[in-house]
Every structure is written in structure tokens, then in C-alpha cells.
Short mmCIF file of C-alpha atoms in Angstrom, two decimals:
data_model
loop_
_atom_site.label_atom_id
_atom_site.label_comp_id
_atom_site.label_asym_id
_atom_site.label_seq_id
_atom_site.Cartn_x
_atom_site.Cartn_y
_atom_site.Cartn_z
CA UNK A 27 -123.56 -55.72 -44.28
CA UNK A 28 -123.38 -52.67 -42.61
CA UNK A 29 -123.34 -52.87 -38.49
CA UNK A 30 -124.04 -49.01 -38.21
CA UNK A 31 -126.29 -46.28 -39.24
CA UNK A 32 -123.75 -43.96 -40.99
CA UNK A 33 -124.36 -40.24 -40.52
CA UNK A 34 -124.37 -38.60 -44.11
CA UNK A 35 -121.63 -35.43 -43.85
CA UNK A 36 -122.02 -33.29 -47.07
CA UNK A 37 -119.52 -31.61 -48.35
CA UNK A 38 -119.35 -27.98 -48.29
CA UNK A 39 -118.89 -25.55 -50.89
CA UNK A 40 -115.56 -24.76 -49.52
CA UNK A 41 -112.16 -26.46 -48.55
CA UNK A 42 -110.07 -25.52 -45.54
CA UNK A 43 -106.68 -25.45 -46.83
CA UNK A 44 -103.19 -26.12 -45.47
CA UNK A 45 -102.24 -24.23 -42.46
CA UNK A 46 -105.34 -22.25 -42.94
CA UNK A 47 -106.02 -19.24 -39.65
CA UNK A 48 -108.69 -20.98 -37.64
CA UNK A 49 -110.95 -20.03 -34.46
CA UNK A 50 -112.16 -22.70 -32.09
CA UNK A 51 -115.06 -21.52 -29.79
CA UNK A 52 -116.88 -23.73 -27.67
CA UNK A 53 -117.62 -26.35 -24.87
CA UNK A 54 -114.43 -28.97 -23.67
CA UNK A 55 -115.53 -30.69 -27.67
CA UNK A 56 -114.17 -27.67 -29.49
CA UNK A 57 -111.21 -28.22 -27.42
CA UNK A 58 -111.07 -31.54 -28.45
CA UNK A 59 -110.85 -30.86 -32.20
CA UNK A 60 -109.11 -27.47 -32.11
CA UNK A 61 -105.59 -29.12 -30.52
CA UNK A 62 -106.06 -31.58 -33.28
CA UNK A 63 -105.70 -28.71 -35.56
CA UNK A 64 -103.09 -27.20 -34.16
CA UNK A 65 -101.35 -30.46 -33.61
CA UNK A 66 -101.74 -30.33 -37.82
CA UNK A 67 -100.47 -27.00 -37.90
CA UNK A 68 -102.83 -25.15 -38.69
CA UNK A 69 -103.03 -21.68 -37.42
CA UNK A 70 -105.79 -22.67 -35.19
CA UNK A 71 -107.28 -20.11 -31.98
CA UNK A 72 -108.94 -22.71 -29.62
CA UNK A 73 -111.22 -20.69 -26.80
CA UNK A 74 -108.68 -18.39 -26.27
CA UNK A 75 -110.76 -17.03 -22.79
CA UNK A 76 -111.47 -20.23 -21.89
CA UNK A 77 -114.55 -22.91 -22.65
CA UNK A 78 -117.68 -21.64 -23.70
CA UNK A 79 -120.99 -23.56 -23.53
CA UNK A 80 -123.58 -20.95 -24.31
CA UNK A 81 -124.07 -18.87 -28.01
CA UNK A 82 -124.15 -15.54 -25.57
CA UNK A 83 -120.76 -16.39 -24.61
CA UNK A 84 -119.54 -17.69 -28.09
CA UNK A 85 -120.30 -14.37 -29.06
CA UNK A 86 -118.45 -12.55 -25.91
CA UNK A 87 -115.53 -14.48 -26.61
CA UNK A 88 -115.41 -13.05 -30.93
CA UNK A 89 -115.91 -9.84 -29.93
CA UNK A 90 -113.11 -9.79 -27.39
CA UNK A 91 -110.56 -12.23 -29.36
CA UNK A 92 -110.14 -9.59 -32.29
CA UNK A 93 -109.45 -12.55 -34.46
CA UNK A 94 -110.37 -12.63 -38.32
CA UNK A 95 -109.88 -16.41 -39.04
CA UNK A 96 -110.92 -17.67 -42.31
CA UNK A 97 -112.92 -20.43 -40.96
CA UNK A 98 -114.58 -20.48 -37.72
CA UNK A 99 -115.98 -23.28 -35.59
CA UNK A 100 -118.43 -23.01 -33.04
CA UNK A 101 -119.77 -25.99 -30.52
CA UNK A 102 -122.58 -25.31 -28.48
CA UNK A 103 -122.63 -27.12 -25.42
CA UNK A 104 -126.13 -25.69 -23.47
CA UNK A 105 -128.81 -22.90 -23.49
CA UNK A 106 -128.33 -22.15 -20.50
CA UNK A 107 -127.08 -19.17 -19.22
CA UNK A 108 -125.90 -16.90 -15.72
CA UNK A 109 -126.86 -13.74 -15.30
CA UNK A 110 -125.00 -11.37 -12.19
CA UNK A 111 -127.82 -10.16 -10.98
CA UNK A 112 -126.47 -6.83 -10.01
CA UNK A 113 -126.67 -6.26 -13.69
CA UNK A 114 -128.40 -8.26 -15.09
CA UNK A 115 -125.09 -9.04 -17.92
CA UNK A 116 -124.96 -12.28 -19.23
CA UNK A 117 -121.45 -13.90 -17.39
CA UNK A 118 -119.34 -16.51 -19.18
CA UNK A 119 -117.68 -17.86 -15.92
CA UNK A 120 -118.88 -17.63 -12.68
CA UNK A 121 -115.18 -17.68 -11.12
CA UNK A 122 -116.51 -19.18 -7.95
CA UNK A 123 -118.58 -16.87 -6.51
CA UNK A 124 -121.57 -17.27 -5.01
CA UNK A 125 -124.41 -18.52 -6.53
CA UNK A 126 -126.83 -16.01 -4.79
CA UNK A 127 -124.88 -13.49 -6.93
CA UNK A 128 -126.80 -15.24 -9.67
CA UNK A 129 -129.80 -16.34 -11.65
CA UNK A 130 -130.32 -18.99 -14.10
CA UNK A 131 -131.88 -19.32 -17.43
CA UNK A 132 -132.51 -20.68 -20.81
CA UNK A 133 -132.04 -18.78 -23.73
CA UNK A 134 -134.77 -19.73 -26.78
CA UNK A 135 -134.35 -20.86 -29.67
CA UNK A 136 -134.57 -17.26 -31.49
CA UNK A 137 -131.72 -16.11 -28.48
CA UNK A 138 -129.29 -19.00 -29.44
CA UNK A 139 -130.32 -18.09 -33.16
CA UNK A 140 -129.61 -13.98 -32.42
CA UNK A 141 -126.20 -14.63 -30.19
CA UNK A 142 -124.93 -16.94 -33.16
CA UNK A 143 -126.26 -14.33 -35.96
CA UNK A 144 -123.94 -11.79 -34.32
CA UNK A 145 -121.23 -13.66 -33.94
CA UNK A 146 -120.83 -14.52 -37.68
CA UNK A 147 -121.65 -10.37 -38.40
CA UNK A 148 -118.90 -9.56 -36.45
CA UNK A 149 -116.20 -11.99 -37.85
CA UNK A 150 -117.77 -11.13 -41.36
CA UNK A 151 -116.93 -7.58 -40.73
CA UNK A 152 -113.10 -8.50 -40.36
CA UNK A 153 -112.97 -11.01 -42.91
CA UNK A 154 -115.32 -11.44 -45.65
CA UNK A 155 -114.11 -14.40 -46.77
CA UNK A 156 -115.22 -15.84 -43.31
CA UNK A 157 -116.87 -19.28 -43.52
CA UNK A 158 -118.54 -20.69 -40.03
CA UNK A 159 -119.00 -24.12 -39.42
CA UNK A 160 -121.54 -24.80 -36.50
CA UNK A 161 -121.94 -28.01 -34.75
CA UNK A 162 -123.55 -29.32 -31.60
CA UNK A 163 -121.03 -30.66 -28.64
CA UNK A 164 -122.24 -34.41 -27.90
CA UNK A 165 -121.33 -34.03 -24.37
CA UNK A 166 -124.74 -34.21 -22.07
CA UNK A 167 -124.66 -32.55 -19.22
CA UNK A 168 -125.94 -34.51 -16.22
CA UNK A 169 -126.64 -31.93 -13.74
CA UNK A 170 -129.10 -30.71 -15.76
CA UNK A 171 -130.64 -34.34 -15.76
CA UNK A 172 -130.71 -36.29 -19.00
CA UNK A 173 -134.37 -35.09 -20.17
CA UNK A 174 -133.16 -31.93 -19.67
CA UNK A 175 -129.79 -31.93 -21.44
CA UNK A 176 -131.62 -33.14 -24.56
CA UNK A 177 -134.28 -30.32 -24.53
CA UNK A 178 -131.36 -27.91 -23.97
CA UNK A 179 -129.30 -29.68 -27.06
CA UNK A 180 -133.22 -29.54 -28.85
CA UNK A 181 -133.03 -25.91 -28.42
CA UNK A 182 -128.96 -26.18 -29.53
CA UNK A 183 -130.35 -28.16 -33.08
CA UNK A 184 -132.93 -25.92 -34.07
CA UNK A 185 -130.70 -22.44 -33.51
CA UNK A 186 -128.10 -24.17 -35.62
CA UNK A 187 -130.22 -25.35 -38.17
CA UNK A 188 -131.84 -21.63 -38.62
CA UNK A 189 -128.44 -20.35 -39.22
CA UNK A 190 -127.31 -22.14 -41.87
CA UNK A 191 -130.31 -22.29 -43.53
CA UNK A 192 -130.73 -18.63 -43.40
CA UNK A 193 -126.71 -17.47 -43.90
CA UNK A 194 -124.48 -19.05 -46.45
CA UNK A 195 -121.46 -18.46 -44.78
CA UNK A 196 -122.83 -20.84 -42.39
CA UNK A 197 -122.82 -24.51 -42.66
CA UNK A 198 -123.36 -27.16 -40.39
CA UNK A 199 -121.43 -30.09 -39.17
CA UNK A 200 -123.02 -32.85 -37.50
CA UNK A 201 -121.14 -34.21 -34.55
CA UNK A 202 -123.77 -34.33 -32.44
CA UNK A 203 -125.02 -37.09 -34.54
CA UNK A 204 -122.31 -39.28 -35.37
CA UNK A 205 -121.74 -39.64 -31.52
CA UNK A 206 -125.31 -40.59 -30.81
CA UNK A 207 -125.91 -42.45 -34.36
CA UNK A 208 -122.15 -44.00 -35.59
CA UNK A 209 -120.41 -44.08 -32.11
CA UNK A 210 -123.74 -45.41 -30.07
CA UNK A 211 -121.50 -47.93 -27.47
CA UNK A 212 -119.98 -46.69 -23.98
CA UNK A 213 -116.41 -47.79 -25.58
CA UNK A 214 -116.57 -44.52 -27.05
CA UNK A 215 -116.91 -42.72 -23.72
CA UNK A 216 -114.27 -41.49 -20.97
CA UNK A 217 -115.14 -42.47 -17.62
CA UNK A 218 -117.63 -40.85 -16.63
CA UNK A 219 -119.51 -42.06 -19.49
CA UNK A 220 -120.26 -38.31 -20.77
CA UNK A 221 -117.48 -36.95 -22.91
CA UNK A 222 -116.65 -38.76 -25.97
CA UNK A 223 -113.21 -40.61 -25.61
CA UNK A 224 -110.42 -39.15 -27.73
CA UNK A 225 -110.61 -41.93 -29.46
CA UNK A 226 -114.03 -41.11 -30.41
CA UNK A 227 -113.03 -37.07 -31.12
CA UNK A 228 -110.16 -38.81 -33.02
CA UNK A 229 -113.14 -40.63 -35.35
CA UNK A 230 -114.60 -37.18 -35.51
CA UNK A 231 -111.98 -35.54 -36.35
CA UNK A 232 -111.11 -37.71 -39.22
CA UNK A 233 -114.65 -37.24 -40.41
CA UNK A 234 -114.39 -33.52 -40.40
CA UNK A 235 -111.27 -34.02 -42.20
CA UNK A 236 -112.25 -35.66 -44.83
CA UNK A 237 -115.18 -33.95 -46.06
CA UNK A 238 -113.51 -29.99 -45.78
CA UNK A 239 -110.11 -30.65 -45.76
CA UNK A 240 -108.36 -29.33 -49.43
CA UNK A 241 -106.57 -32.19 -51.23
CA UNK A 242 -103.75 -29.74 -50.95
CA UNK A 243 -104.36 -29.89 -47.14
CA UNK A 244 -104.37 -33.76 -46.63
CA UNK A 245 -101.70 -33.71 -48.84
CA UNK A 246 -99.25 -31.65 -46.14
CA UNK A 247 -100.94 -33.80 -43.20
CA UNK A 248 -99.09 -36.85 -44.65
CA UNK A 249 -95.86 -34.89 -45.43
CA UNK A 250 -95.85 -33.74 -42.34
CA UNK A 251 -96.82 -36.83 -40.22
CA UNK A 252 -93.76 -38.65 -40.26
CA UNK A 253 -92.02 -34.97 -39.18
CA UNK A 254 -94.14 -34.65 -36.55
CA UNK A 255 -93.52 -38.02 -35.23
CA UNK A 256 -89.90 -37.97 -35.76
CA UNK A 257 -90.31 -34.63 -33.41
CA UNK A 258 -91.91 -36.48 -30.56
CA UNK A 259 -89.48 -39.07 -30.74
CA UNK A 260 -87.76 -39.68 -27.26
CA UNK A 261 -84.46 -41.32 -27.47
CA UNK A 262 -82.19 -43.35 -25.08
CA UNK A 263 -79.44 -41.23 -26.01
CA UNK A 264 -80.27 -37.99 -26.53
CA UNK A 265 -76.27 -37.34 -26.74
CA UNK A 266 -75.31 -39.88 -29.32
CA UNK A 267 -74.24 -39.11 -32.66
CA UNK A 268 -76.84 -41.39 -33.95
CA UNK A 269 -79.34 -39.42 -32.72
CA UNK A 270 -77.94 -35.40 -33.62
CA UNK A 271 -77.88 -36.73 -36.85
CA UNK A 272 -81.56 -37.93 -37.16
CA UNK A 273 -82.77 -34.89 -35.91
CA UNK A 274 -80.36 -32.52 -38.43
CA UNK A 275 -81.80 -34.79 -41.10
CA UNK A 276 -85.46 -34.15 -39.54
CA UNK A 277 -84.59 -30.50 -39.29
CA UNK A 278 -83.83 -30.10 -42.46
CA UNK A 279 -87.03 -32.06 -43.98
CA UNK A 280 -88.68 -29.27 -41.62
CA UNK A 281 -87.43 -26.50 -43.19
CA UNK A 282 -88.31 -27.59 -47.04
CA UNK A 283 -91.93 -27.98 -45.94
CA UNK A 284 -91.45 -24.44 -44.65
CA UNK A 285 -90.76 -23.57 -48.04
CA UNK A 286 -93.31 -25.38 -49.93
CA UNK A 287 -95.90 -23.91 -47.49
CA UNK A 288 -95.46 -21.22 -47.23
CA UNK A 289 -97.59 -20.86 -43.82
CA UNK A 290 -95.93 -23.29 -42.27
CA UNK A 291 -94.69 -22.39 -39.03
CA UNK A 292 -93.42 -24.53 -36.40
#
């Protein structure tokens, strides 16, 4: 008997391997999954300028970055967008000025499409080998009013679904989805009943795992769980002898991984 609609995740012709170079780009969701990466060591760039909701800025933030990740992951939050209207420049954070100093609007579904198109050009250009995985951030966005954060996450869908039906370096990942479809109860919320609870970006996460992970790549997530909670470990005595000897034995299972991947890095 099955108690939920299960969201179908294909798997793509690629696998992220271990301790693969990674960009993160995104609303608060690609934060969410991006420390989960580098929790797993992977060497994984989460919004290094900050959270990004919009494609405009997604693209603002790869052209500034200078990164050349293998795989890239974008999460768009909203369509909407500020412009300063001094200059009419697209702005990625307001910093707390006043709104006067700007105007609002939605970008269409051939913008998103365009912003996102460019993005993927210019991270081509420093890595061919690039492979982008888009998804949609389940987070709605009250302010905008519920109707409204759906047609803005309508516009979101349809950009997304362009892409990767027009680029093959592009596939897409459906988050959006298994929130709204899989993870349908307010359990799975924080507070405020908006952003998924980590438990429920921990569920995600898991998913994403498991359908473009390498074998390889769960293989050194299970070596190097136990590590990683051995590293976290807070003891009573941090002074005993007991205890400099668990962590010279820990040590020391640390630096064989090291040499069996060769990426590793603590």
C-alpha cells in the first residue's frame, strides 16, 4: 500500500563523484543542500555573495564568483526582480535602502529562460565538462501572497523546463515537487510553516543523493561517516588519555582516506 504519491527522479546521464568541485547558487534551499555537501566534503561553493532568488542574480553571482565547478546547482526562488532606478541595473540586494530608490518587476518566462542560458554559457566557457542541475526552491513566499508565489514559481517551472530541454548540460531536479507531492504535511515545515524543515531538506538531500551520487561517491560518504562523527564528538575529558588516544586513532583513519581520495581535504 503506498500512503504517498512518489515523485519519479530520473537518473542522469552523469554521476557526481567523490569530493567532486561544486557551486551552490540560489534562494535559503540551495543553502540548505550546499552545507550538506560540504558537510560530505565535497568541494562545494554555496552562494558565495550571498542568497539569490532571481535567475538575473544567479547569473550576477557566476560571473563574479570566477568558479569552474564541475557540477553546478541552481534554485530559483522568484521572478521577481529590483531595479535602482537611477540605472535602471538589475540589484541582487537591496542593502536597506530605500525602497523609493526602487522599482519592482517580474521577469518572463523567456527572461528567467535568457538569465539561466547565460549562466550555463559562462560556466561552460571555463569548464566544458560543466553539468547544471536546475531545480525550483519549495519555499513560497508569502509577501507576495500565495496565488502569487505560485504564478511566480509557474513562471520558475516553465524557464527550467526550457533549459533542459533545449541544453544537455542541463538537467533538472525536482524538489519543488517532492515537497509539495512526497512531503505534503506541515511536519515537514519550520515554524513559520514556509521553509521546509531540515528534516525535510535532509529527505531531499538523500533523494538527490541517490539518484547522481557515483557508487564511488556513496561509497566515501560511509567511510567517512563514522570519521566525521568521531570529529564532532565532545568529550567529558578532553584531557584524558582515553580520549588523545581516540582521536590519534581517528586522525590517523583521516589521513588514509586522504590517500585513497585523493581530493580529500579536511
Amino acid at each position: 500500500m503506498e500512503l504517498i504519491t512518489k515523485v519519479d527522479i530520473p537518473k542522469p546521464d552523469f554521476a557526481i563523484g567523490p569530493n567532486e568541485r561544486m557551486l551552490f547558487v540560489g534562494s535559503c534551499f540551495a543553502e540548505g543542500i550546499g552545507q550538506r555537501a560540504k558537510d560530505e566534503k565535497f568541494r562545494a561553493v554555496v552562494n558565495p555573495f550571498g542568497v539569490m532568488y532571481n535567475p538575473a542574480s544567479i547569473l550576477h553571482t557566476v560571473e563574479r564568483c570566477g568558479e569552474a565547478p564541475r557540477v553546478a546547482l541552481f534554485t530559483l526562488g522568484t521572478n521577481r526582480v529590483y531595479r535602482l532606478r537611477e540605472t535602471g541595473e538589475i540589484v541582487d540586494n537591496c542593502r536597506k535602502r530605500p525602497q523609493r530608490l526602487f522599482s519592482e518587476e517580474e521577469l518572463t518566462v523567456d527572461e528567467c529562460y535568457g538569465y539561466l542560458r547565460r549562466a550555463v554559457d559562462v560556466l561552460t566557457v571555463r569548464n566544458p565538462e560543466v553539468r547544471v542541475v536546475v531545480t525550483v526552491s519549495p519555499i513560497r513566499y508569502a509577501k507576495y501572497g500565495y496565488h502569487g508565489s505560485r504564478l511566480s514559481k509557474a513562471v520558475l517551472l516553465l524557464a527550467a523546463d526550457r533549459l533542459v530541454c533545449e541544453d544537455s548540460r542541463c538537467v533538472y531536479f525536482p524538489a519543488y515537487e517532492v515537497m509539495n507531492d512526497e512531503l505534503r504535511d506541515y511536519r515537514f515545515y519550520k515554524p513559520d510553516m514556509l521553509h521546509p524543515s531540515e528534516q525535510a531538506v535532509g529527505y531531499i538531500w538523500e533523494l538527490f543523493a541517490d539518484a547522481y551520487f557515483s557508487t564511488e561517491a556513496k561509497r566515501f560518504i560511509e567511510e567517512w561517516r563514522p570519521l566525521k562523527e568521531a570529529l564532532g564528538h565532545r568529550p567529558f575529558n578532553p584531557e584524558s588519555e582515553e580520549y588523545r588516544e581516540f582521536m590519534k586513532k581517528t586522525v590517523d583513519k583521516v589521513a588514509a582516506l586522504s590517500k585513497k581520495y585523493p581530493n580529500f581535504a579536511m
